[in-house]
Short mmCIF file of C-alpha atoms and ligand atoms in Angstrom, two decimals:
data_model
loop_
_atom_site.label_atom_id
_atom_site.label_comp_id
_atom_site.label_asym_id
_atom_site.label_seq_id
_atom_site.Cartn_x
_atom_site.Cartn_y
_atom_site.Cartn_z
CA MET H 1056 86.65 129.00 113.49
CA THR H 1057 85.49 132.35 114.98
CA ASP H 1058 87.21 135.55 113.86
CA SER H 1059 89.50 136.91 116.55
CA THR H 1060 88.37 140.42 115.52
CA VAL H 1061 84.69 139.96 116.32
CA THR H 1062 83.43 140.69 119.83
CA SER H 1063 79.90 139.27 120.17
CA ARG H 1064 78.25 142.32 121.78
CA PRO H 1065 74.60 142.91 120.95
CA PHE H 1066 73.71 146.36 119.66
CA ASP H 1067 71.02 148.56 121.09
CA ASN H 1068 71.64 151.82 119.19
CA VAL H 1069 72.15 151.84 115.40
CA LEU H 1070 73.01 154.95 113.39
CA VAL H 1071 71.93 154.81 109.73
CA ALA H 1072 74.49 156.76 107.70
CA ASN H 1073 72.20 157.30 104.71
CA ARG H 1074 68.94 158.87 103.50
CA GLY H 1075 65.87 158.07 101.36
CA GLU H 1076 64.38 154.62 100.85
CA ILE H 1077 67.40 152.67 102.13
CA ALA H 1078 67.50 154.64 105.39
CA LEU H 1079 63.81 153.87 105.94
CA ARG H 1080 64.41 150.21 104.99
CA VAL H 1081 67.17 149.80 107.59
CA LEU H 1082 65.24 151.75 110.25
CA ARG H 1083 62.23 149.43 109.80
CA THR H 1084 64.24 146.28 110.55
CA CYS H 1085 66.02 147.95 113.47
CA HIS H 1086 62.67 148.92 115.00
CA GLU H 1087 61.36 145.38 114.45
CA GLN H 1088 64.36 144.20 116.51
CA GLY H 1089 63.64 146.75 119.24
CA LEU H 1090 66.82 148.65 118.49
CA ASN H 1091 67.12 152.40 119.12
CA THR H 1092 67.80 154.25 115.89
CA VAL H 1093 69.73 157.38 114.96
CA ALA H 1094 69.31 159.23 111.67
CA VAL H 1095 71.60 161.82 110.15
CA TYR H 1096 70.43 164.48 107.73
CA SER H 1097 71.68 167.27 105.53
CA THR H 1098 69.97 170.68 105.63
CA PRO H 1099 67.46 170.01 102.77
CA ASP H 1100 66.56 166.67 104.35
CA ARG H 1101 65.43 168.35 107.59
CA SER H 1102 61.81 167.15 107.15
CA ALA H 1103 62.59 163.97 105.21
CA PRO H 1104 60.68 160.78 106.21
CA HIS H 1105 63.84 159.02 107.49
CA VAL H 1106 64.44 161.87 109.96
CA ARG H 1107 60.91 161.62 111.32
CA ARG H 1108 60.99 157.82 111.48
CA ALA H 1109 64.21 157.53 113.55
CA ASP H 1110 64.22 157.76 117.36
CA GLU H 1111 66.71 160.62 117.16
CA ALA H 1112 68.36 162.58 114.37
CA TYR H 1113 71.45 164.70 113.90
CA HIS H 1114 72.13 167.45 111.36
CA ILE H 1115 75.46 166.66 109.69
CA GLY H 1116 75.90 169.44 107.17
CA PRO H 1117 74.74 171.26 104.04
CA ALA H 1118 73.17 169.66 100.97
CA GLU H 1119 76.44 168.79 99.25
CA ALA H 1120 77.08 165.11 99.99
CA ALA H 1121 80.81 165.82 100.47
CA GLN H 1122 79.94 168.00 103.47
CA SER H 1123 77.21 165.72 104.80
CA TYR H 1124 76.55 162.05 103.90
CA LEU H 1125 80.17 161.62 102.72
CA ASP H 1126 81.65 163.44 105.74
CA SER H 1127 82.80 160.50 107.90
CA GLU H 1128 83.91 162.84 110.72
CA ALA H 1129 80.48 164.46 110.94
CA ILE H 1130 78.84 161.02 110.97
CA LEU H 1131 81.20 159.65 113.63
CA GLU H 1132 80.55 162.82 115.68
CA ALA H 1133 76.81 162.04 115.49
CA ALA H 1134 77.57 158.47 116.58
CA ARG H 1135 79.57 159.77 119.54
CA ARG H 1136 76.84 162.23 120.59
CA SER H 1137 74.05 159.61 120.22
CA GLY H 1138 76.02 156.79 121.82
CA ALA H 1139 75.43 154.68 118.71
CA ASP H 1140 77.26 151.37 118.91
CA ALA H 1141 76.79 150.45 115.27
CA ILE H 1142 76.62 152.23 111.93
CA HIS H 1143 74.73 150.81 108.96
CA PRO H 1144 75.99 152.58 105.77
CA GLY H 1145 73.20 151.48 103.43
CA TYR H 1146 74.43 151.67 99.79
CA GLY H 1147 76.37 154.42 98.01
CA PHE H 1148 77.91 157.23 100.12
CA LEU H 1149 80.41 155.62 102.60
CA SER H 1150 79.19 152.02 102.17
CA GLU H 1151 82.33 150.91 100.26
CA ASN H 1152 84.79 153.29 101.91
CA ALA H 1153 87.49 151.17 103.61
CA ALA H 1154 88.88 154.17 105.56
CA PHE H 1155 85.41 154.80 107.04
CA ALA H 1156 85.09 151.15 108.07
CA GLU H 1157 88.46 151.47 109.85
CA ALA H 1158 87.51 154.81 111.45
CA CYS H 1159 84.39 153.13 112.87
CA ALA H 1160 86.52 150.34 114.39
CA GLU H 1161 88.92 152.90 115.88
CA ALA H 1162 85.92 154.73 117.35
CA GLY H 1163 84.68 151.45 118.88
CA VAL H 1164 81.57 151.52 116.68
CA HIS H 1165 80.58 148.42 114.68
CA PHE H 1166 80.57 149.02 110.89
CA VAL H 1167 77.69 146.86 109.64
CA GLY H 1168 79.53 145.59 106.60
CA PRO H 1169 82.67 143.78 105.47
CA PRO H 1170 86.21 144.25 106.83
CA ALA H 1171 88.15 147.21 105.38
CA ALA H 1172 90.65 144.76 103.83
CA ALA H 1173 87.90 143.04 101.81
CA ILE H 1174 86.53 146.41 100.65
CA ARG H 1175 90.04 147.41 99.50
CA ALA H 1176 90.73 144.07 97.80
CA MET H 1177 87.48 144.14 95.81
CA GLY H 1178 87.82 147.87 95.13
CA ASP H 1179 91.02 147.22 93.15
CA LYS H 1180 89.84 145.28 90.08
CA THR H 1181 93.32 143.84 89.35
CA ALA H 1182 93.76 142.67 92.97
CA ALA H 1183 90.25 141.17 92.76
CA ARG H 1184 91.14 139.29 89.55
CA GLN H 1185 94.36 138.04 91.17
CA LEU H 1186 92.34 136.63 94.09
CA MET H 1187 89.75 135.10 91.71
CA LYS H 1188 92.55 133.41 89.75
CA GLU H 1189 93.94 131.87 92.95
CA ALA H 1190 90.40 130.84 94.00
CA GLY H 1191 89.69 129.26 90.60
CA VAL H 1192 86.75 131.56 89.90
CA PRO H 1193 86.13 131.82 86.11
CA MET H 1194 87.02 135.22 84.61
CA ALA H 1195 87.11 136.75 81.14
CA PRO H 1196 90.56 136.03 79.62
CA GLY H 1197 92.88 138.93 80.33
CA THR H 1198 95.40 140.33 82.77
CA THR H 1199 95.39 140.21 86.57
CA ASP H 1200 97.88 143.04 86.79
CA ALA H 1201 97.85 146.55 85.41
CA VAL H 1202 99.30 146.89 81.91
CA ALA H 1203 102.70 148.58 82.10
CA SER H 1204 102.86 150.02 78.58
CA THR H 1205 100.90 150.37 75.36
CA GLU H 1206 103.31 147.96 73.68
CA GLU H 1207 102.68 145.33 76.40
CA GLY H 1208 98.95 146.01 76.08
CA GLU H 1209 98.98 145.48 72.32
CA GLU H 1210 100.82 142.14 72.73
CA ILE H 1211 98.29 140.96 75.34
CA ALA H 1212 95.36 142.06 73.18
CA GLU H 1213 96.81 140.11 70.24
CA ASP H 1214 97.06 137.01 72.49
CA ILE H 1215 93.52 137.41 73.85
CA GLY H 1216 92.08 138.32 70.44
CA TYR H 1217 89.95 141.38 69.63
CA PRO H 1218 87.53 142.77 70.65
CA VAL H 1219 89.08 143.56 74.03
CA LEU H 1220 88.08 145.83 76.90
CA ILE H 1221 90.47 148.21 78.64
CA LYS H 1222 89.24 148.78 82.21
CA ALA H 1223 90.38 151.03 85.07
CA ALA H 1224 91.92 149.06 87.96
CA ALA H 1225 90.33 151.49 90.41
CA GLY H 1226 87.17 151.65 88.33
CA GLY H 1227 83.84 149.94 88.50
CA GLY H 1228 80.34 150.42 87.25
CA GLY H 1229 81.60 151.04 83.71
CA LYS H 1230 83.63 154.17 84.43
CA GLY H 1231 87.05 154.21 82.70
CA MET H 1232 86.11 151.40 80.30
CA ARG H 1233 87.04 151.29 76.57
CA ILE H 1234 86.06 148.64 73.99
CA VAL H 1235 88.72 148.14 71.26
CA HIS H 1236 87.70 146.25 68.11
CA GLU H 1237 90.83 146.78 65.94
CA PRO H 1238 94.55 146.77 66.79
CA GLU H 1239 95.04 150.16 65.14
CA HIS H 1240 92.72 151.72 67.69
CA PHE H 1241 94.40 150.15 70.75
CA ALA H 1242 97.04 152.81 71.54
CA GLY H 1243 94.53 155.66 71.40
CA ALA H 1244 92.00 153.80 73.50
CA MET H 1245 94.68 152.94 76.08
CA ASP H 1246 95.70 156.60 76.40
CA ARG H 1247 92.10 157.73 76.84
CA ALA H 1248 91.30 154.94 79.33
CA GLN H 1249 94.39 155.78 81.42
CA GLY H 1250 93.52 159.48 81.25
CA GLU H 1251 89.93 158.96 82.34
CA ALA H 1252 90.99 156.56 85.09
CA ALA H 1253 93.52 159.04 86.42
CA SER H 1254 90.98 161.91 86.39
CA SER H 1255 88.06 159.84 87.75
CA PHE H 1256 89.86 157.75 90.34
CA GLY H 1257 93.25 159.43 90.79
CA ASP H 1258 94.73 156.10 89.65
CA GLY H 1259 95.56 155.67 85.95
CA ARG H 1260 96.25 151.94 86.11
CA VAL H 1261 94.32 149.88 83.54
CA PHE H 1262 93.99 146.20 82.71
CA ILE H 1263 92.69 144.21 79.72
CA GLU H 1264 89.90 141.65 79.36
CA LYS H 1265 88.46 139.73 76.40
CA TYR H 1266 85.21 141.53 75.45
CA ILE H 1267 82.24 139.23 76.13
CA GLU H 1268 79.68 139.99 73.41
CA GLU H 1269 75.98 140.44 74.29
CA PRO H 1270 76.39 139.37 77.94
CA ARG H 1271 73.76 139.18 80.66
CA HIS H 1272 74.47 140.62 84.10
CA ILE H 1273 73.71 137.97 86.75
CA GLU H 1274 74.82 138.46 90.36
CA PHE H 1275 74.81 136.25 93.46
CA GLN H 1276 73.87 137.48 96.97
CA ILE H 1277 76.38 136.43 99.61
CA LEU H 1278 76.13 136.34 103.42
CA ALA H 1279 79.21 135.48 105.52
CA ASP H 1280 79.40 135.38 109.32
CA HIS H 1281 82.38 135.62 111.68
CA HIS H 1282 82.31 131.88 112.34
CA GLY H 1283 83.57 130.68 108.95
CA ASN H 1284 80.14 130.25 107.34
CA THR H 1285 79.64 131.75 103.85
CA VAL H 1286 76.36 131.08 102.04
CA HIS H 1287 74.81 132.34 98.81
CA LEU H 1288 71.13 133.28 98.45
CA PHE H 1289 70.93 132.53 94.75
CA GLU H 1290 71.00 135.04 91.90
CA ARG H 1291 69.50 138.26 90.61
CA GLU H 1292 69.25 139.14 86.90
CA CYS H 1293 70.17 142.83 86.38
CA SER H 1294 70.69 143.11 82.61
CA ILE H 1295 68.17 145.91 82.03
CA GLN H 1296 70.55 148.85 82.56
CA ARG H 1297 70.97 152.29 81.11
CA ARG H 1298 74.48 153.80 81.20
CA HIS H 1299 75.47 151.12 83.78
CA GLN H 1300 72.52 152.16 85.97
CA LYS H 1301 70.21 149.24 86.71
CA VAL H 1302 66.49 149.94 86.05
CA ILE H 1303 64.82 146.51 86.28
CA GLU H 1304 66.03 143.51 88.30
CA GLU H 1305 64.53 140.12 89.07
CA ALA H 1306 65.15 136.92 91.03
CA PRO H 1307 65.81 134.23 89.98
CA SER H 1308 67.22 134.58 86.47
CA SER H 1309 65.03 133.04 83.77
CA VAL H 1310 68.01 131.47 81.95
CA LEU H 1311 70.09 129.63 84.56
CA THR H 1312 69.80 125.86 84.78
CA PRO H 1313 69.94 124.31 88.28
CA GLU H 1314 73.42 122.99 87.39
CA VAL H 1315 74.78 126.37 86.29
CA ARG H 1316 73.11 128.01 89.33
CA ARG H 1317 74.88 125.56 91.65
CA GLU H 1318 78.25 126.10 89.92
CA MET H 1319 77.94 129.92 89.90
CA GLY H 1320 76.83 129.89 93.55
CA GLU H 1321 79.91 127.92 94.55
CA ALA H 1322 82.10 130.30 92.50
CA ALA H 1323 80.48 133.27 94.28
CA VAL H 1324 81.15 131.71 97.71
CA ALA H 1325 84.76 131.01 96.67
CA ALA H 1326 85.08 134.63 95.52
CA ALA H 1327 83.86 135.89 98.92
CA GLU H 1328 86.11 133.52 100.88
CA SER H 1329 89.10 134.56 98.70
CA CYS H 1330 89.04 138.04 100.30
CA GLY H 1331 87.96 137.08 103.84
CA TYR H 1332 84.52 138.55 103.17
CA ARG H 1333 82.09 139.12 106.06
CA ASN H 1334 78.47 140.32 106.15
CA ALA H 1335 76.37 140.91 102.99
CA GLY H 1336 77.95 141.25 99.55
CA THR H 1337 77.23 140.54 95.90
CA VAL H 1338 79.36 138.82 93.27
CA GLU H 1339 78.63 140.07 89.74
CA PHE H 1340 79.08 137.80 86.73
CA LEU H 1341 78.76 138.19 82.98
CA VAL H 1342 76.92 135.28 81.36
CA ASP H 1343 77.07 134.65 77.60
CA ALA H 1344 74.53 132.94 75.37
CA ASP H 1345 76.08 129.51 76.11
CA LEU H 1346 75.75 130.10 79.87
CA ASN H 1347 79.51 130.52 80.25
CA TYR H 1348 79.96 132.78 83.28
CA TYR H 1349 82.78 135.18 84.10
CA PHE H 1350 83.53 137.04 87.35
CA MET H 1351 83.08 140.77 86.79
CA GLU H 1352 83.17 142.57 90.16
CA MET H 1353 82.22 142.11 93.83
CA ASN H 1354 80.08 144.80 95.48
CA THR H 1355 80.96 145.08 99.16
CA ARG H 1356 77.65 146.50 100.36
CA LEU H 1357 73.91 145.86 100.53
CA GLN H 1358 72.53 146.37 96.99
CA VAL H 1359 69.58 148.55 95.92
CA GLU H 1360 67.91 145.46 94.41
CA HIS H 1361 68.14 143.26 97.58
CA PRO H 1362 64.31 143.11 97.99
CA VAL H 1363 63.89 140.66 95.09
CA THR H 1364 66.16 138.19 96.91
CA GLU H 1365 64.21 138.78 100.13
CA TRP H 1366 60.95 137.96 98.29
CA VAL H 1367 62.07 134.59 96.85
CA THR H 1368 64.12 133.42 99.89
CA GLY H 1369 62.05 134.91 102.73
CA VAL H 1370 65.30 136.17 104.31
CA ASP H 1371 65.43 139.73 105.74
CA LEU H 1372 68.93 140.68 104.54
CA VAL H 1373 69.23 143.71 106.83
CA ALA H 1374 68.27 141.60 109.84
CA GLU H 1375 70.98 139.11 108.81
CA GLN H 1376 73.50 141.93 108.46
CA LEU H 1377 72.73 143.10 112.01
CA ARG H 1378 72.87 139.54 113.39
CA VAL H 1379 76.25 138.88 111.73
CA ALA H 1380 77.66 142.21 112.91
CA GLN H 1381 76.60 141.30 116.45
CA GLY H 1382 78.73 138.17 116.18
CA GLU H 1383 75.91 135.67 115.65
CA ALA H 1384 76.40 132.65 113.37
CA LEU H 1385 74.06 132.45 110.36
CA GLY H 1386 72.83 129.07 111.51
CA TYR H 1387 71.92 127.82 108.02
CA ALA H 1388 73.61 126.83 104.77
CA THR H 1389 72.58 127.52 101.17
CA ASP H 1390 71.07 124.03 100.99
CA ASP H 1391 68.64 125.04 103.76
CA LEU H 1392 67.35 127.80 101.48
CA SER H 1393 65.17 127.52 98.37
CA ILE H 1394 63.78 129.80 95.66
CA ASN H 1395 60.04 130.34 96.10
CA GLY H 1396 58.27 131.92 93.11
CA HIS H 1397 59.63 134.89 91.18
CA ALA H 1398 60.22 138.55 92.08
CA MET H 1399 60.56 141.61 89.83
CA GLU H 1400 61.79 145.13 90.67
CA SER H 1401 61.21 148.39 88.81
CA ARG H 1402 63.26 151.41 89.88
CA VAL H 1403 61.14 154.59 89.75
CA TYR H 1404 63.57 157.41 88.98
CA ALA H 1405 62.63 161.07 88.48
CA GLU H 1406 64.04 160.76 84.97
CA ASP H 1407 62.34 161.30 81.61
CA PRO H 1408 62.64 158.16 79.45
CA VAL H 1409 61.35 160.17 76.48
CA SER H 1410 64.27 162.61 76.63
CA ASN H 1411 67.12 160.17 77.13
CA PHE H 1412 66.34 159.61 80.82
CA LEU H 1413 67.19 163.22 81.64
CA PRO H 1414 66.83 163.71 85.45
CA ASP H 1415 63.64 165.64 86.33
CA PRO H 1416 63.97 166.44 90.06
CA GLY H 1417 61.68 168.83 91.93
CA PRO H 1418 58.59 168.95 94.17
CA LEU H 1419 56.41 165.82 94.28
CA LYS H 1420 52.89 167.22 94.04
CA ARG H 1421 51.19 163.86 93.73
CA HIS H 1422 52.53 160.51 94.95
CA SER H 1423 50.25 157.54 95.50
CA ALA H 1424 52.14 154.24 95.47
CA PRO H 1425 50.55 150.91 94.56
CA SER H 1426 50.06 148.14 97.09
CA GLY H 1427 48.05 144.96 97.45
CA VAL H 1428 49.01 141.28 97.41
CA GLY H 1429 52.55 140.63 96.28
CA VAL H 1430 53.46 144.30 95.95
CA ARG H 1431 56.16 146.09 98.02
CA VAL H 1432 57.14 149.70 97.51
CA ASP H 1433 60.29 151.13 99.13
CA ALA H 1434 59.88 154.88 98.65
CA GLY H 1435 62.23 157.55 99.96
CA VAL H 1436 60.01 160.55 99.24
CA GLU H 1437 56.36 161.33 99.89
CA GLU H 1438 53.62 163.54 98.46
CA GLY H 1439 54.47 167.17 99.17
CA GLY H 1440 58.13 166.21 99.46
CA GLU H 1441 60.86 166.87 96.90
CA VAL H 1442 63.27 164.89 94.73
CA LEU H 1443 66.42 166.88 95.46
CA ILE H 1444 68.99 167.72 92.77
CA HIS H 1445 71.86 166.88 95.18
CA TYR H 1446 71.31 163.12 95.29
CA ASP H 1447 70.38 160.10 93.15
CA PRO H 1448 66.91 160.86 91.65
CA MET H 1449 65.40 157.53 92.77
CA ILE H 1450 61.82 158.03 94.05
CA SER H 1451 61.14 154.40 94.91
CA LYS H 1452 61.50 150.70 94.06
CA VAL H 1453 58.38 148.73 93.20
CA THR H 1454 58.87 145.00 93.73
CA THR H 1455 56.29 142.35 92.94
CA TRP H 1456 56.20 138.65 93.79
CA GLY H 1457 54.38 135.97 91.74
CA ARG H 1458 54.25 132.16 91.86
CA ASP H 1459 56.09 132.32 88.52
CA ARG H 1460 57.79 134.93 86.30
CA GLU H 1461 54.71 135.71 84.21
CA ALA H 1462 52.62 136.32 87.34
CA ALA H 1463 55.31 138.64 88.75
CA ILE H 1464 55.41 140.58 85.45
CA ASP H 1465 51.61 140.90 85.19
CA ARG H 1466 51.46 142.03 88.81
CA MET H 1467 54.18 144.63 88.03
CA ILE H 1468 52.05 145.98 85.17
CA ARG H 1469 49.06 146.29 87.52
CA ALA H 1470 51.20 148.02 90.14
CA LEU H 1471 52.78 150.45 87.66
CA ASP H 1472 49.33 151.28 86.30
CA GLU H 1473 48.15 152.00 89.82
CA TYR H 1474 51.13 154.24 90.60
CA GLU H 1475 50.27 157.97 90.59
CA VAL H 1476 53.13 160.45 90.37
CA ALA H 1477 52.58 163.98 89.15
CA SER H 1478 54.73 167.05 88.57
CA MET H 1479 57.70 165.09 87.21
CA ALA H 1480 58.57 162.56 84.56
CA THR H 1481 59.50 159.08 85.82
CA THR H 1482 60.84 155.78 84.50
CA ILE H 1483 57.43 154.15 85.13
CA PRO H 1484 56.49 154.22 81.40
CA PHE H 1485 59.84 152.65 80.48
CA CYS H 1486 59.37 149.85 83.02
CA ARG H 1487 55.85 149.33 81.69
CA PHE H 1488 57.26 149.17 78.14
CA ALA H 1489 59.73 146.48 79.22
CA MET H 1490 57.09 144.44 81.05
CA GLU H 1491 55.10 144.23 77.80
CA HIS H 1492 58.12 143.73 75.56
CA GLU H 1493 57.95 140.33 73.85
CA GLY H 1494 61.67 139.60 74.26
CA PHE H 1495 61.63 140.61 77.93
CA ARG H 1496 58.55 138.50 78.63
CA ALA H 1497 60.25 135.57 76.92
CA GLY H 1498 63.35 136.09 79.05
CA ASP H 1499 65.30 136.69 75.86
CA PHE H 1500 67.34 139.86 76.52
CA THR H 1501 70.88 141.04 77.31
CA THR H 1502 72.65 144.11 78.73
CA HIS H 1503 72.05 145.68 75.31
CA PHE H 1504 68.24 145.66 75.79
CA VAL H 1505 67.82 149.42 76.31
CA ASP H 1506 70.10 150.37 73.41
CA GLU H 1507 68.65 147.79 71.00
CA GLU H 1508 64.98 147.52 71.98
CA PHE H 1509 63.88 150.80 73.55
CA ASP H 1510 62.83 153.66 71.29
CA PRO H 1511 61.41 156.53 73.35
CA SER H 1512 58.86 157.43 70.69
CA ALA H 1513 57.18 154.09 71.50
CA LEU H 1514 56.06 155.67 74.75
CA GLN H 1515 54.05 158.60 73.34
CA LEU H 1516 53.46 159.82 76.83
CA GLU H 1517 50.88 162.44 77.76
CA ASP H 1518 52.93 165.65 77.90
CA PRO H 1519 53.89 166.50 81.50
CA GLU H 1520 52.42 170.03 81.22
CA ARG H 1521 49.03 168.54 80.34
CA ASP H 1522 49.62 166.08 83.16
CA GLU H 1523 50.34 168.91 85.58
CA LEU H 1524 47.16 170.67 84.53
CA ALA H 1525 45.20 167.42 84.72
CA ALA H 1526 46.58 166.73 88.19
CA LEU H 1527 45.58 170.17 89.46
CA ALA H 1528 42.19 169.90 87.71
CA ALA H 1529 41.60 166.49 89.25
CA THR H 1530 42.61 167.75 92.72
CA LEU H 1531 40.05 170.53 92.35
CA TYR H 1532 37.51 168.14 90.80
CA TYR H 1533 37.71 165.65 93.64
CA ALA H 1534 37.76 168.44 96.18
CA GLU H 1535 34.52 169.85 94.77
CA THR H 1536 32.59 166.78 93.80
CA GLN H 1537 34.15 163.82 95.73
CA ALA H 1538 33.88 161.80 92.46
CA ASP H 1539 30.17 161.00 92.81
CA GLU H 1540 29.67 161.83 89.09
CA ALA H 1541 30.16 159.11 86.42
CA PRO H 1542 33.91 158.89 85.47
CA THR H 1543 35.12 159.79 81.97
CA ILE H 1544 35.55 156.78 79.63
CA ALA H 1545 39.06 156.63 78.03
CA ALA H 1546 39.73 155.72 74.37
CA ASN H 1547 40.33 152.05 75.32
CA GLY H 1548 36.92 151.95 76.95
CA ARG H 1549 38.52 151.67 80.36
CA GLU H 1550 37.18 154.04 83.05
CA ASP H 1551 39.78 156.82 83.19
CA ARG H 1552 39.38 157.59 86.89
CA SER H 1553 42.56 159.51 87.38
CA PRO H 1554 44.53 161.54 84.86
CA TRP H 1555 47.64 161.26 87.06
CA ARG H 1556 48.67 157.81 85.89
CA GLN H 1557 51.70 158.11 83.63
CA ARG H 1558 50.71 155.21 81.42
CA ARG H 1559 51.31 154.75 77.70
CA ARG H 1560 48.39 155.71 75.52
CA PRO H 1561 47.01 152.35 74.10
C1 MV4 O 758 82.46 143.69 80.56
C2 MV4 O 758 81.60 143.57 79.44
C3 MV4 O 758 81.96 142.65 78.44
N1 MV4 O 758 83.10 141.95 78.54
N2 MV4 O 758 83.60 142.95 80.65
C4 MV4 O 758 80.19 147.31 82.67
C5 MV4 O 758 80.33 147.89 84.01
C6 MV4 O 758 81.04 146.97 84.77
N3 MV4 O 758 80.08 146.41 85.62
C7 MV4 O 758 81.62 146.00 83.79
N4 MV4 O 758 80.90 146.16 82.60
C8 MV4 O 758 81.10 145.31 81.53
N5 MV4 O 758 82.19 144.55 81.59
C9 MV4 O 758 83.89 142.10 79.64
N6 MV4 O 758 85.03 141.38 79.73
C10 MV4 O 758 80.44 144.35 79.40
C11 MV4 O 758 80.20 145.21 80.45
C12 MV4 O 758 78.99 146.02 80.35
C13 MV4 O 758 77.93 145.77 81.15
C14 MV4 O 758 77.99 144.83 82.11
C15 MV4 O 758 76.87 144.61 82.87
C16 MV4 O 758 75.71 145.34 82.69
C17 MV4 O 758 75.65 146.31 81.78
C18 MV4 O 758 76.75 146.55 80.99
C19 MV4 O 758 76.68 147.56 80.07
C20 MV4 O 758 77.77 147.76 79.29
C21 MV4 O 758 78.93 147.02 79.44
#
């Protein structure tokens, strides 16, 4: 059954409404498909790699995202001037903005993503839970409607049993969420949750869920075409998070049994079909120690961590998004796919793990990314470039593939050790800490890993100032001597060829 809405008209000119690594990622697949590409850029991004890499580029406004990458009019104007017949939103910015998806349709430009209705349905967490209930998708016990009063909320919490979570209906990603352990704290928590929801989302509605203790975050990649085919591409484990920001992801999860994987995959497909989903999306679940799984949210966009799924399935998710948006059928089912090996991803943020992951944006004086067999780096900045204060401080994503989880982890350690970044602190030492952490290596961890297992003092990093000096000294050193002298021998006996590496002292 083909959607009446879709008109199968191939693209030849795609505008990428984003910046950084995801813009480059989408441009690469477009160029591989011989498509003409259009970039948009804010003033400080004038000489950014994505601008140079696109066939043409349009300035859309000043640094502030609201006047540039979030300005749908400016982006649609660029589409009109470039004759773009499709817009790929990437992730973040306008990627989950239903009004933008509609504005694209009105402008006769394909929005490479789901229908506006699906974005809206999954954007409202109570509407999403209502649909999951009808679709029989397991959820944490709780309400599917907003709670009308504190009294009603207290009754429901009694029924569910403490601890409970009060969540914002318009929320997501942890914003507007309150854990309540005792009845006497409920009323206060409800007030604060409603207040925060109203201020953050302009919608003070909240709902209640049973609090799942020590959960893991496991999500399923979905692809749905306009011909009634919805498939899943297995799961990603994303439990290593700090303040609801993922730092390390992997595929597959080390804890799912084939049976639970099959069940969760079917639940994810049912979740997508329940809202008429099309294109690429992700269904997030919480999984407890007994492998009970509960629908949490559905992300209606391509995810940052999509490369780990690409590694283990061999599927280019952006290519599939473009094929689906051009009206093509997927042409395969989940059973035609299989998980090959294991993939790991480390997010390299310009953040200082020693000082509570404080952002550390600024000029990137030294940037030499690792490569080699089984290593992929999606970087959005380059040496001599800058990590701008206006946007997410992600420098790159390092993904490694191994025939099994241990091989992928050991390859990640090699890659992180090879990575040279100077003039700012990064999350590389934290990712290295995790890769060596006994519990992580054993696959025994939850969403509480960072809070419970990570103590910054364990890193004992070289101080950045000394690093800076070392980097400049090394630049001069190599310039003068071209490294023909014998290298210095570090404390662990290993040749310390370059002081740039932000590794932990042994
Ligand atoms: C939960 C939960 C426990 N029980 N819901 C956090 C953000 C949003 N994705 C939902 N989140 C949670 N919802 C119930 N019923 C725990 C979290 C949670 C969490 C989830 C995934 C990954 C990291 C997390 C960190 C804190 C809380």
